[in-house]
mmCIF file of C-alpha atoms and ligand atoms in Angstrom:
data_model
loop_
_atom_site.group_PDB
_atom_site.id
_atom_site.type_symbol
_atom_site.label_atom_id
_atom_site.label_comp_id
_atom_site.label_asym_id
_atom_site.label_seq_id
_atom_site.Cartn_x
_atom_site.Cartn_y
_atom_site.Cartn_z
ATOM 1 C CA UNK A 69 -15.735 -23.788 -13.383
ATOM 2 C CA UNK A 70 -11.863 -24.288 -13.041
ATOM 3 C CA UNK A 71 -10.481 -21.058 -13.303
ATOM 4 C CA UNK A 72 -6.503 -20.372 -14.140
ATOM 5 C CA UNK A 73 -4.903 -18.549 -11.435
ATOM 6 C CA UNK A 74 -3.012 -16.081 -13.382
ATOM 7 C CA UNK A 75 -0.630 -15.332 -10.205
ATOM 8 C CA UNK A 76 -0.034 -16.094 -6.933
ATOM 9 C CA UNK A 77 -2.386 -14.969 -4.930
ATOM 10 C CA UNK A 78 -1.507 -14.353 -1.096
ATOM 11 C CA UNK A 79 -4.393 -16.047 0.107
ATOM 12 C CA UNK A 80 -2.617 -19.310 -2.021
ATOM 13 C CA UNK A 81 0.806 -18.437 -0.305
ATOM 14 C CA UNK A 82 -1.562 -18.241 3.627
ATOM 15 C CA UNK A 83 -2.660 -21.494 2.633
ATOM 16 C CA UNK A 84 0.407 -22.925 1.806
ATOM 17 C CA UNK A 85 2.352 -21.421 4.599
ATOM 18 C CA UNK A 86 -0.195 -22.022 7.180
ATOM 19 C CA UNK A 87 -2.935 -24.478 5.927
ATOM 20 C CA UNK A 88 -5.940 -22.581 7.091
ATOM 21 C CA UNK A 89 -7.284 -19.082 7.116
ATOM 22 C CA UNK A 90 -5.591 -16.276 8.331
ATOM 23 C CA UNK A 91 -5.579 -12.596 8.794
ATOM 24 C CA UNK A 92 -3.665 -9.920 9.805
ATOM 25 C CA UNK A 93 -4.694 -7.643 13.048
ATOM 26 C CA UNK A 94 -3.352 -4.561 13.236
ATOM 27 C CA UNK A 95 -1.445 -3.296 15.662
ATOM 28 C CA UNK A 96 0.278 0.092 16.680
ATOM 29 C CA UNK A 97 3.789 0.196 17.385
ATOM 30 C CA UNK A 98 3.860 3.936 18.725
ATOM 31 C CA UNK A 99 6.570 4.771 16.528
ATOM 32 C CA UNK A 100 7.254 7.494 14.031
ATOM 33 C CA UNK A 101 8.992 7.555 10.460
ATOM 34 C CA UNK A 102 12.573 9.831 10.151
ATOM 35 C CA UNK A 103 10.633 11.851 7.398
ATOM 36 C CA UNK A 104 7.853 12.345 10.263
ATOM 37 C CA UNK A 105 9.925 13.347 13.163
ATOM 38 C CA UNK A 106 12.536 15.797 11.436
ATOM 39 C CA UNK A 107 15.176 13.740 11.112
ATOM 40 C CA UNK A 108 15.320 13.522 7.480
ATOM 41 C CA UNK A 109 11.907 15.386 6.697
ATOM 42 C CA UNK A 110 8.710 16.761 8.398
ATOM 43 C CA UNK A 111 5.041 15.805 7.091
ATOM 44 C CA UNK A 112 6.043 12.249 6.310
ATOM 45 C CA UNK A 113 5.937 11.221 2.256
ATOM 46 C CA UNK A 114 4.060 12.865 -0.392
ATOM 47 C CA UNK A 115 1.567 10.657 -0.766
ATOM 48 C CA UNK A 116 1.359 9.510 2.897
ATOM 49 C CA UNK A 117 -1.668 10.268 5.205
ATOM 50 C CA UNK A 118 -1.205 8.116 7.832
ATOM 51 C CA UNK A 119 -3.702 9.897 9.623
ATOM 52 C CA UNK A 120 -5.973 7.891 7.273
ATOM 53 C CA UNK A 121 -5.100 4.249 8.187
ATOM 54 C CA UNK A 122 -7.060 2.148 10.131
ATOM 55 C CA UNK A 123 -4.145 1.385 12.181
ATOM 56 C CA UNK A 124 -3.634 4.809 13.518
ATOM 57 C CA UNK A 125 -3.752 4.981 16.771
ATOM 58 C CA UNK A 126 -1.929 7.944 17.981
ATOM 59 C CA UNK A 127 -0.625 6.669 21.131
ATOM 60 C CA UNK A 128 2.965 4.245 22.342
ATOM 61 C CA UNK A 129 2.671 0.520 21.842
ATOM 62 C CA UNK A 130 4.031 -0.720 24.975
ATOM 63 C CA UNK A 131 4.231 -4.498 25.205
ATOM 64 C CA UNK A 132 0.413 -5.002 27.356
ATOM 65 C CA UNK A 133 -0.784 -2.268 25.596
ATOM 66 C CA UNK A 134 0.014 -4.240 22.078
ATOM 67 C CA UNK A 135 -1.156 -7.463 23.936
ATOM 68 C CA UNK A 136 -4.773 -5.645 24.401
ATOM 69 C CA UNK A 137 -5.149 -4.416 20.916
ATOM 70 C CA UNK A 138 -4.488 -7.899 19.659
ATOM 71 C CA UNK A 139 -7.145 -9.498 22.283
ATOM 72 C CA UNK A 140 -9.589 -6.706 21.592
ATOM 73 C CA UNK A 141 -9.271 -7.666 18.001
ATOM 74 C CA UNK A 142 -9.346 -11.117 17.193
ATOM 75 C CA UNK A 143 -12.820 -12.013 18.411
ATOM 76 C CA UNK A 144 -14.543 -10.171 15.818
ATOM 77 C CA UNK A 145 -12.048 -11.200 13.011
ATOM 78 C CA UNK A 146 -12.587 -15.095 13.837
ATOM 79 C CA UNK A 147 -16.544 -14.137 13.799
ATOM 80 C CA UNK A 148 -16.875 -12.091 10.795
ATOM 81 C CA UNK A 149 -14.147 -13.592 8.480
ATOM 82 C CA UNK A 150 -13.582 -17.271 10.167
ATOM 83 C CA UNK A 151 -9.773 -17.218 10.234
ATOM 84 C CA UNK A 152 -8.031 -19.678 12.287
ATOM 85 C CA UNK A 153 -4.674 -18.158 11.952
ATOM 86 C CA UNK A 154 -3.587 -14.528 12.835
ATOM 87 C CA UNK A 155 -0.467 -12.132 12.073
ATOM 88 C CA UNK A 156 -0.104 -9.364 14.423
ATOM 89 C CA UNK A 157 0.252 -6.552 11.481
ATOM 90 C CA UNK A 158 2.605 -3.648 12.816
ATOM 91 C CA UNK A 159 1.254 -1.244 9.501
ATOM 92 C CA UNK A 160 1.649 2.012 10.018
ATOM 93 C CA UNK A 161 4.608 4.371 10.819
ATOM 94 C CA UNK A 162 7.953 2.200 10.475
ATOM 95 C CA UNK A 163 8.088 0.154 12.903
ATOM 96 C CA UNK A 164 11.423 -0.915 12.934
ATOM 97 C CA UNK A 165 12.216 2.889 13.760
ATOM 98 C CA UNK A 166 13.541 2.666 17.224
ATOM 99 C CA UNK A 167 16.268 0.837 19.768
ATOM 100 C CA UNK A 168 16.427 -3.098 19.529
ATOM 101 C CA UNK A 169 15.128 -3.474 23.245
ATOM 102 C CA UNK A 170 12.076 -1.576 22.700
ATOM 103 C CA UNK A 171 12.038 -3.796 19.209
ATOM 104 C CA UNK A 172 12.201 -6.953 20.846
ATOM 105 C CA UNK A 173 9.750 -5.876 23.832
ATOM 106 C CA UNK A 174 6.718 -4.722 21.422
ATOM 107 C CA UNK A 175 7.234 -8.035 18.993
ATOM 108 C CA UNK A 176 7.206 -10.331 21.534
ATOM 109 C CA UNK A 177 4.709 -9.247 23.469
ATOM 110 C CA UNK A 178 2.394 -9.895 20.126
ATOM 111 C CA UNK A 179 4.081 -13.554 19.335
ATOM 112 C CA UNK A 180 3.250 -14.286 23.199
ATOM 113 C CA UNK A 181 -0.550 -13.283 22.831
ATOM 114 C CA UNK A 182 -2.658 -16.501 22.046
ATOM 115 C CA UNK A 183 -3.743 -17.076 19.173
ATOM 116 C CA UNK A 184 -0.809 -14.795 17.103
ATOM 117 C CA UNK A 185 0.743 -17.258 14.699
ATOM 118 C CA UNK A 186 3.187 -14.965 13.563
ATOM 119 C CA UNK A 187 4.417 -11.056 12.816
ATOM 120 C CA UNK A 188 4.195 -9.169 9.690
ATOM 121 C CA UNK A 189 6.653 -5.716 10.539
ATOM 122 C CA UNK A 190 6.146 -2.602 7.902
ATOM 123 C CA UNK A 191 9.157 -0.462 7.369
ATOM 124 C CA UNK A 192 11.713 1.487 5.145
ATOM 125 C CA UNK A 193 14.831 0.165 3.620
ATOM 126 C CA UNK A 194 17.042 2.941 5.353
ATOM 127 C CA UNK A 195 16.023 2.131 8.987
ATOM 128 C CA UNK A 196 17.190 -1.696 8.827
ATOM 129 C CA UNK A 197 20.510 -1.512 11.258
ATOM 130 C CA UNK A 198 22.450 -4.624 11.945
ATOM 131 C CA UNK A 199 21.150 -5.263 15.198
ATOM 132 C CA UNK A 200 17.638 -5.118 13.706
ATOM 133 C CA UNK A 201 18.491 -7.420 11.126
ATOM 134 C CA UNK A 202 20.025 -10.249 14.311
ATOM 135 C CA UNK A 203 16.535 -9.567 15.923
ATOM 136 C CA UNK A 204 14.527 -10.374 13.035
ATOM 137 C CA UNK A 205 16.521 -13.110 11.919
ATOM 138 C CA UNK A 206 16.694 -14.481 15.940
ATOM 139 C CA UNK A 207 12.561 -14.003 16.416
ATOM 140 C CA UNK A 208 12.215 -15.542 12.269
ATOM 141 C CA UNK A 209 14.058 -19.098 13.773
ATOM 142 C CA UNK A 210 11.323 -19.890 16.064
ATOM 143 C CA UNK A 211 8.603 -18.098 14.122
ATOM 144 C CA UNK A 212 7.070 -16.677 11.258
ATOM 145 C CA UNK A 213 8.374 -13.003 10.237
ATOM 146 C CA UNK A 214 7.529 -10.869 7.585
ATOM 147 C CA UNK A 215 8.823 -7.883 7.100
ATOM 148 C CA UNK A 216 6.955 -5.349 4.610
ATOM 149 C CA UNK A 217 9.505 -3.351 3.272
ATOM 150 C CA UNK A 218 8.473 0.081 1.892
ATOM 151 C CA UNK A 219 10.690 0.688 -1.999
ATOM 152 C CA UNK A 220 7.728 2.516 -3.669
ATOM 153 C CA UNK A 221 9.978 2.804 -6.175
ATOM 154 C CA UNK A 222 13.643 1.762 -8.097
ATOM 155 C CA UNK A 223 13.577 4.994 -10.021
ATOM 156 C CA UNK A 224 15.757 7.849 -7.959
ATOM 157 C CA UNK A 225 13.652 10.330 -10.083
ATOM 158 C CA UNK A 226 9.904 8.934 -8.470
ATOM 159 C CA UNK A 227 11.596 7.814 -4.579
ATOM 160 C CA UNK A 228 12.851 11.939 -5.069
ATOM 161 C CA UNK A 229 9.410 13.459 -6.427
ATOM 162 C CA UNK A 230 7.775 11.109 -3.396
ATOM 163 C CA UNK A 231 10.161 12.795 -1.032
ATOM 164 C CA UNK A 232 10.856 9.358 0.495
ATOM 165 C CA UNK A 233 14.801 10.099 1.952
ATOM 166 C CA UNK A 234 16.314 7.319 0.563
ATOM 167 C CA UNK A 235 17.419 6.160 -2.687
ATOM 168 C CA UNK A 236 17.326 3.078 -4.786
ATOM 169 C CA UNK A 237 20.767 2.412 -3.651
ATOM 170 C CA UNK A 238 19.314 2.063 -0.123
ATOM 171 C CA UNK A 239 16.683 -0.448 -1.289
ATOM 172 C CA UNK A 240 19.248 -2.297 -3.154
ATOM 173 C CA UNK A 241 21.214 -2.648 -0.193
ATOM 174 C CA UNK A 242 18.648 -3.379 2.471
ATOM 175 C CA UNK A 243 17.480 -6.119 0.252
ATOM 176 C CA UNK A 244 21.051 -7.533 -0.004
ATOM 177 C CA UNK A 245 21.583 -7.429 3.448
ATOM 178 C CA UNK A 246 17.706 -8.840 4.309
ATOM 179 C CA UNK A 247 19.229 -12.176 2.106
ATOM 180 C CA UNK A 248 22.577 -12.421 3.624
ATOM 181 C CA UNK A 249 22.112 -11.541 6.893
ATOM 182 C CA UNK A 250 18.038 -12.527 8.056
ATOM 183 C CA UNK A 251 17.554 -15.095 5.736
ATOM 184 C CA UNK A 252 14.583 -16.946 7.769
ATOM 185 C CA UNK A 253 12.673 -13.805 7.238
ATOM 186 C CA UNK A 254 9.656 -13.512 4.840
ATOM 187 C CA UNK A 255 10.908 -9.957 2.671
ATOM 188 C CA UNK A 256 6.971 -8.776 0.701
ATOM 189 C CA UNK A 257 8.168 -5.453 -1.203
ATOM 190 C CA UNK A 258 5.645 -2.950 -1.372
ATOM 191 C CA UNK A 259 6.070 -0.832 -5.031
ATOM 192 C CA UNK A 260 3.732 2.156 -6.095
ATOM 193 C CA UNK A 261 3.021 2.755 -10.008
ATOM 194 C CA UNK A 262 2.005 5.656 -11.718
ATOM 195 C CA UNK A 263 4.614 8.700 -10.828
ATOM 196 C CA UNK A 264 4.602 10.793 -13.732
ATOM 197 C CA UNK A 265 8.523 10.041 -13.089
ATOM 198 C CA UNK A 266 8.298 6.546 -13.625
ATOM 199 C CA UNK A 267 10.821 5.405 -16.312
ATOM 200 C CA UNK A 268 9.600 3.649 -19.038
ATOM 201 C CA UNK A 269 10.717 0.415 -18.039
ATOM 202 C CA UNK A 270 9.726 0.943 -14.461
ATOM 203 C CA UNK A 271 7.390 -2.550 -14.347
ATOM 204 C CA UNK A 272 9.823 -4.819 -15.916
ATOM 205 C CA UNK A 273 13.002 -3.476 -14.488
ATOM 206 C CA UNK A 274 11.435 -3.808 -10.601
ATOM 207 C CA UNK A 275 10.418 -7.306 -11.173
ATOM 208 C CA UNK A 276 13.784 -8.635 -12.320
ATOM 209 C CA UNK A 277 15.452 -6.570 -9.648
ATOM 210 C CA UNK A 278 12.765 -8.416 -6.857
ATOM 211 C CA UNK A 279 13.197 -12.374 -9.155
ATOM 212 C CA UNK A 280 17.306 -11.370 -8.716
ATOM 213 C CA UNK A 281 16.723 -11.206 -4.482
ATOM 214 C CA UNK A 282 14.429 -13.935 -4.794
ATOM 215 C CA UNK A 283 11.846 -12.333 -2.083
ATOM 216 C CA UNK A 284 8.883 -14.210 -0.836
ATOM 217 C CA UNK A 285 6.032 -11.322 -1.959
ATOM 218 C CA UNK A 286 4.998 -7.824 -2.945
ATOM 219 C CA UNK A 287 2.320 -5.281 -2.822
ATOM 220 C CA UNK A 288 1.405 -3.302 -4.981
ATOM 221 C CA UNK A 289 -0.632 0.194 -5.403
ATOM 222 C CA UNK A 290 -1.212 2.945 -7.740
ATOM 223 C CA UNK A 291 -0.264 6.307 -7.383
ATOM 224 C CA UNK A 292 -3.331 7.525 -5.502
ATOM 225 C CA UNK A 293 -4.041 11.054 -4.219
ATOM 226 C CA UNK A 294 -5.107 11.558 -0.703
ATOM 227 C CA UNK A 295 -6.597 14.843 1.127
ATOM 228 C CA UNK A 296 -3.948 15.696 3.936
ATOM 229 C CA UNK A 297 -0.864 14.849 1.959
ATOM 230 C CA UNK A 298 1.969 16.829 0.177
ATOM 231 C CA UNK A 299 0.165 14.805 -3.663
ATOM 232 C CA UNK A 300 -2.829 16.706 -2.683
ATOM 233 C CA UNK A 301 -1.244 20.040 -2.053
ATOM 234 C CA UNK A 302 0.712 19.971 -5.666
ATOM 235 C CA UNK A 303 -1.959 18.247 -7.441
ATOM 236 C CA UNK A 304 -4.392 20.796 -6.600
ATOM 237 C CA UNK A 305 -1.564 23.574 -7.879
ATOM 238 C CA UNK A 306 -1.054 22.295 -10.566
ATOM 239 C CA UNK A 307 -2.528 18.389 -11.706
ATOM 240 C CA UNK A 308 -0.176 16.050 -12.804
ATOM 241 C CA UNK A 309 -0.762 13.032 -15.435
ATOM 242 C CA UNK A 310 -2.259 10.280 -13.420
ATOM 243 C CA UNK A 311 -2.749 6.658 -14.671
ATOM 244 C CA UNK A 312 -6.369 5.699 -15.904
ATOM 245 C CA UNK A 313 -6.752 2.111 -15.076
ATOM 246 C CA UNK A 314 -5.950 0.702 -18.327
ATOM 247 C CA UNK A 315 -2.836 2.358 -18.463
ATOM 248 C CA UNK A 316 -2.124 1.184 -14.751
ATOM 249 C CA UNK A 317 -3.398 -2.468 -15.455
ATOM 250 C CA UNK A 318 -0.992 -2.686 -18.828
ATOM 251 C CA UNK A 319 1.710 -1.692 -16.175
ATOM 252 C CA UNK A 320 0.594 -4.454 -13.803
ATOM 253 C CA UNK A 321 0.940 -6.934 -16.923
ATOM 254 C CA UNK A 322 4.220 -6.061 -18.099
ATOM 255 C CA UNK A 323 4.781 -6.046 -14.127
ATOM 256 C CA UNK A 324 3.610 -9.641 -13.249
ATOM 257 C CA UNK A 325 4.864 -11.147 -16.696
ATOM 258 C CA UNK A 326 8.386 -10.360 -15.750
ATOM 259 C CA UNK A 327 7.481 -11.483 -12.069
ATOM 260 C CA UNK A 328 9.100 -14.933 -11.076
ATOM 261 C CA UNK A 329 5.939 -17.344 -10.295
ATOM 262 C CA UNK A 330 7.353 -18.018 -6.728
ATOM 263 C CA UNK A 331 6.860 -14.640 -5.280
ATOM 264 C CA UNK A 332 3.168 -13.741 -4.042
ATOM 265 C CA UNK A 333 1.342 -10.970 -4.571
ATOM 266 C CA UNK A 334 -0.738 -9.876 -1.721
ATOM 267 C CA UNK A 335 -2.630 -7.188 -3.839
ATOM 268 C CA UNK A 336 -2.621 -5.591 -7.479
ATOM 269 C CA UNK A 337 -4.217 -2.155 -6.340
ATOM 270 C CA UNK A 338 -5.352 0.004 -3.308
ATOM 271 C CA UNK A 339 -8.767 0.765 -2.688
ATOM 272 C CA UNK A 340 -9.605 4.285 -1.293
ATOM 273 C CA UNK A 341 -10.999 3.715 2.660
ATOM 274 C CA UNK A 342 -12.800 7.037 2.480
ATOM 275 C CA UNK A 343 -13.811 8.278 -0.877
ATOM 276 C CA UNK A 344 -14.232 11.486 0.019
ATOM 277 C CA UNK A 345 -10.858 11.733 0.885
ATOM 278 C CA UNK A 346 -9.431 10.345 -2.207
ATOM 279 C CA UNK A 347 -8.612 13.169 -5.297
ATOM 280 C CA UNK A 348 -7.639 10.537 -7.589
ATOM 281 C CA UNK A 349 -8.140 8.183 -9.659
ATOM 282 C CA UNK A 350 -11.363 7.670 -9.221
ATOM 283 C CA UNK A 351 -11.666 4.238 -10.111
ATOM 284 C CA UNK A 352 -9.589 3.669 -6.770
ATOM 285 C CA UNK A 353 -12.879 4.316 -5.319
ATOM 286 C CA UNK A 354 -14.807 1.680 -6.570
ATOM 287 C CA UNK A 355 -13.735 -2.237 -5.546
ATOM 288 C CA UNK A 356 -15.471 -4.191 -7.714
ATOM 289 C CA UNK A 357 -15.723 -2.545 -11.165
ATOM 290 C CA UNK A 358 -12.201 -1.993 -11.117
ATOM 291 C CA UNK A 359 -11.679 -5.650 -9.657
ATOM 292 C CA UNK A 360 -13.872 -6.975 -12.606
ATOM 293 C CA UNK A 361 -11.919 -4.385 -15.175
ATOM 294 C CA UNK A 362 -8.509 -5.818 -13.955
ATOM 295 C CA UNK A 363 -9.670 -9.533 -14.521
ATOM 296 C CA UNK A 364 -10.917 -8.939 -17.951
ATOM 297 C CA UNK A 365 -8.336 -7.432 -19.171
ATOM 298 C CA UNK A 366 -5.791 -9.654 -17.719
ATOM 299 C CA UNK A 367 -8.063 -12.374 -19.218
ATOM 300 C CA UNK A 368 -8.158 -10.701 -22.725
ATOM 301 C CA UNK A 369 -4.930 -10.449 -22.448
ATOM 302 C CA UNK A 370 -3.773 -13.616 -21.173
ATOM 303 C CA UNK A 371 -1.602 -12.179 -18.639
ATOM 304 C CA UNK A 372 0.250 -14.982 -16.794
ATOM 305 C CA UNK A 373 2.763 -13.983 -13.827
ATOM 306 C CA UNK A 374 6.443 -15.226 -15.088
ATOM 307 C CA UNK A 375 5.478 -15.915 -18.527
ATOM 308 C CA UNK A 376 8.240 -13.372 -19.696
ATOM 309 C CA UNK A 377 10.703 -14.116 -16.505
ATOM 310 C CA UNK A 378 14.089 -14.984 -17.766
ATOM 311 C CA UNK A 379 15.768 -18.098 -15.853
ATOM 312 C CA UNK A 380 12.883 -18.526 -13.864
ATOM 313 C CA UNK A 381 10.728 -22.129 -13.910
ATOM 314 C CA UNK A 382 7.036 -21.304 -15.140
ATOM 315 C CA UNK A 383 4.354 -23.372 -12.838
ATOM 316 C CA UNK A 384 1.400 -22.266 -11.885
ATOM 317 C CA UNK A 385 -1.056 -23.483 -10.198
ATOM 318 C CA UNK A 386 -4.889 -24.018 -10.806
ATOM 319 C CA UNK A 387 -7.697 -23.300 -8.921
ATOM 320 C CA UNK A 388 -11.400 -22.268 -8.786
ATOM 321 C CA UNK A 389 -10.852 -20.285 -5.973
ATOM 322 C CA UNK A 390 -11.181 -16.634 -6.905
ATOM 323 C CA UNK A 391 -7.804 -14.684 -5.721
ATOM 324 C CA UNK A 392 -8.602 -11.996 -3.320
ATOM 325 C CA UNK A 393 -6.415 -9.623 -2.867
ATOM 326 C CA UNK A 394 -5.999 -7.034 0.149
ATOM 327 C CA UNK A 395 -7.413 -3.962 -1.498
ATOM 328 C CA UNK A 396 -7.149 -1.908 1.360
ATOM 329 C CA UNK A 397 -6.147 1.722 1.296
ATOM 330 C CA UNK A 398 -2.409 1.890 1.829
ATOM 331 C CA UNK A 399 -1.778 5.245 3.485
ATOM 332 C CA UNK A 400 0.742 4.341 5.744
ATOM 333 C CA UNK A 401 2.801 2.124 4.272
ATOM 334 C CA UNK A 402 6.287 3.182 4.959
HETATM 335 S S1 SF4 B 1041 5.038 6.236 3.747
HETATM 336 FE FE1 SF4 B 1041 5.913 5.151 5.494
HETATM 337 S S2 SF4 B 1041 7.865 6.214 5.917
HETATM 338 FE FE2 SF4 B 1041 6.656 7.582 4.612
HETATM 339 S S3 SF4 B 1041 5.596 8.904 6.114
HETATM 340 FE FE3 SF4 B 1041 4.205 7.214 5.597
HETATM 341 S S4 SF4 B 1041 4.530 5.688 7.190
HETATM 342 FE FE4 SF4 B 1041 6.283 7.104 7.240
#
């Protein structure tokens, strides 16, 4: 049965961009976050255990050392999930976080490893320098770049209560800059709902902020509690309001309908890796009934991604492929 794709999917945009299957391998960088290392924090974000993630490795990322994760990885990958095209996937940690040599050493190391089509680099707005901008923008003219960049938020109220050490301002401006100054590189926006300091309008307001940079994609999670994280400390305290997943998908909605149709979204929710390590929601612990929940109500309520964008052409595609997003636990995110 033909089935309308109610948004862009990621695995549409992989297609597009590289006309086959591909994944993302994880790889460690070896570096730390400024809310990690003491610079503007200790104990990293409040909802951050990064000693969660799969891509945790606890140890540098020197260029061979990179070049063996990568080789150690991909044979499996191509087995179990076919792919014919692969991202080296710097995840956790921010991983822009450190001196341009040591920048350009770790990221081409992974374009130079057979097989690596391209980088995908995770990071926060506030550790984007010039020089790291030239380097991005210098590796993005001879290949594929994306750069996941951490806002969680566009309310100072939620970036504040998720002790994340920068402010909307700084997202505002990193994104500015990402445009004017690196524009070969792919910009996916990772955004968290579900602070109890969310504004009202926080859905609508982040997608006409992300149609007005006109970024390639974003990622998006709920506000999930994790064991080993500041969230887990306070909610345990004293619980806060957390979304039940109706309320979360009405945000996604109001979210996607205000989304331009040319920016991808590479997932609609996270999906706890370890449930016993997960406080809440619960329903981030099961995949597929909240998968299924998601699609129906999207389908009851004809949810269609830019049908309330202002200025913004409405085309979507159709396809009887099922979308499939990433639900994988973001716990390290930056
Ligand atoms: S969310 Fe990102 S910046 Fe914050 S502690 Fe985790 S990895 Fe570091």
């Amino acid at each position: 049965m033909i089935e309308l794709e109610r948004y862009y999917s990621y695995n549409r945009y992989l297609q597009n961009t590289f006309g086959g299957k591909t994944y993302k391998v994880v790889v460690a960088s070896g570096l730390t976050c400024p809310t990690r290392d003491g610079t503007l924090a200790k104990g990293g974000c409040a909802f951050c255990d990064v000693r969660g993630s799969s891509s945790y490795f606890g140890k540098k990322g020197r260029g061979d050392e990179i070049q063996e994760q990568i080789r150690s990885r991909i044979p499996a990958v191509r087995e179990r999930f076919g792919a014919k095209h692969f991202l080296a996937y710097f995840q956790s940690y921010t991983n822009t976080y450190s001196d341009v040599e040591y920048l350009r050493s770790i990221y081409q190391a992974a374009l130079s490893e057979p097989g690596i089509d391209g980088l995908c680099i995770g990071t926060r707005p506030d550790c984007l320098p010039d020089a790291v901008l030239d380097l991005l923008e210098d590796l993005a003219q001879k290949s594929y770049v994306s750069l996941e960049l951490g806002v969680q938020s566009f309310d100072n109220a939620s970036l504040e209560w998720l002790t994340r050490g920068h402010d909307r301002q700084s997202s505002l401006d990193a994104l500015a800059r990402l445009k004017n100054r690196a524009p070969h590189v792919q910009v996916c926006v990772h955004l968290i709902f579900g602070s109890p300091t969310d504004s009202s309008q926080a859905p609508e307001e982040a997608a006409q902020i992300l149609n007005s940079f006109q970024i390639q994609g974003v990622k998006l999670h709920q506000l999930m509690i994790l064991e080993n994280t500041e969230l887990a400390r306070r909610f345990r305290e004293e619980p806060f309001p957390i979304l039940d997943l109706e309320a979360y998908t009405e945000q996604l909605i109001r979210f996607l309908e205000h989304l331009s149709p040319s920016i991808y979204v590479e997932r609609l929710y996270a999906n706890a890796t370890h449930n016993d390590e997960c406080l809440a929601p619960q329903w981030s612990k099961n995949r597929w009934d909240t998968h299924n929940q998601i699609r129906d109500l999207f389908q009851s309520r004809n949810c269609i991604q830019g049908a309330r964008a202002r200025g913004v052409p409405i085309s979507m595609p159709l396809s009887s492929s099922r979308s499939s997003e990433n639900t994988s636990q973001l716990t390290a995110g930056s």
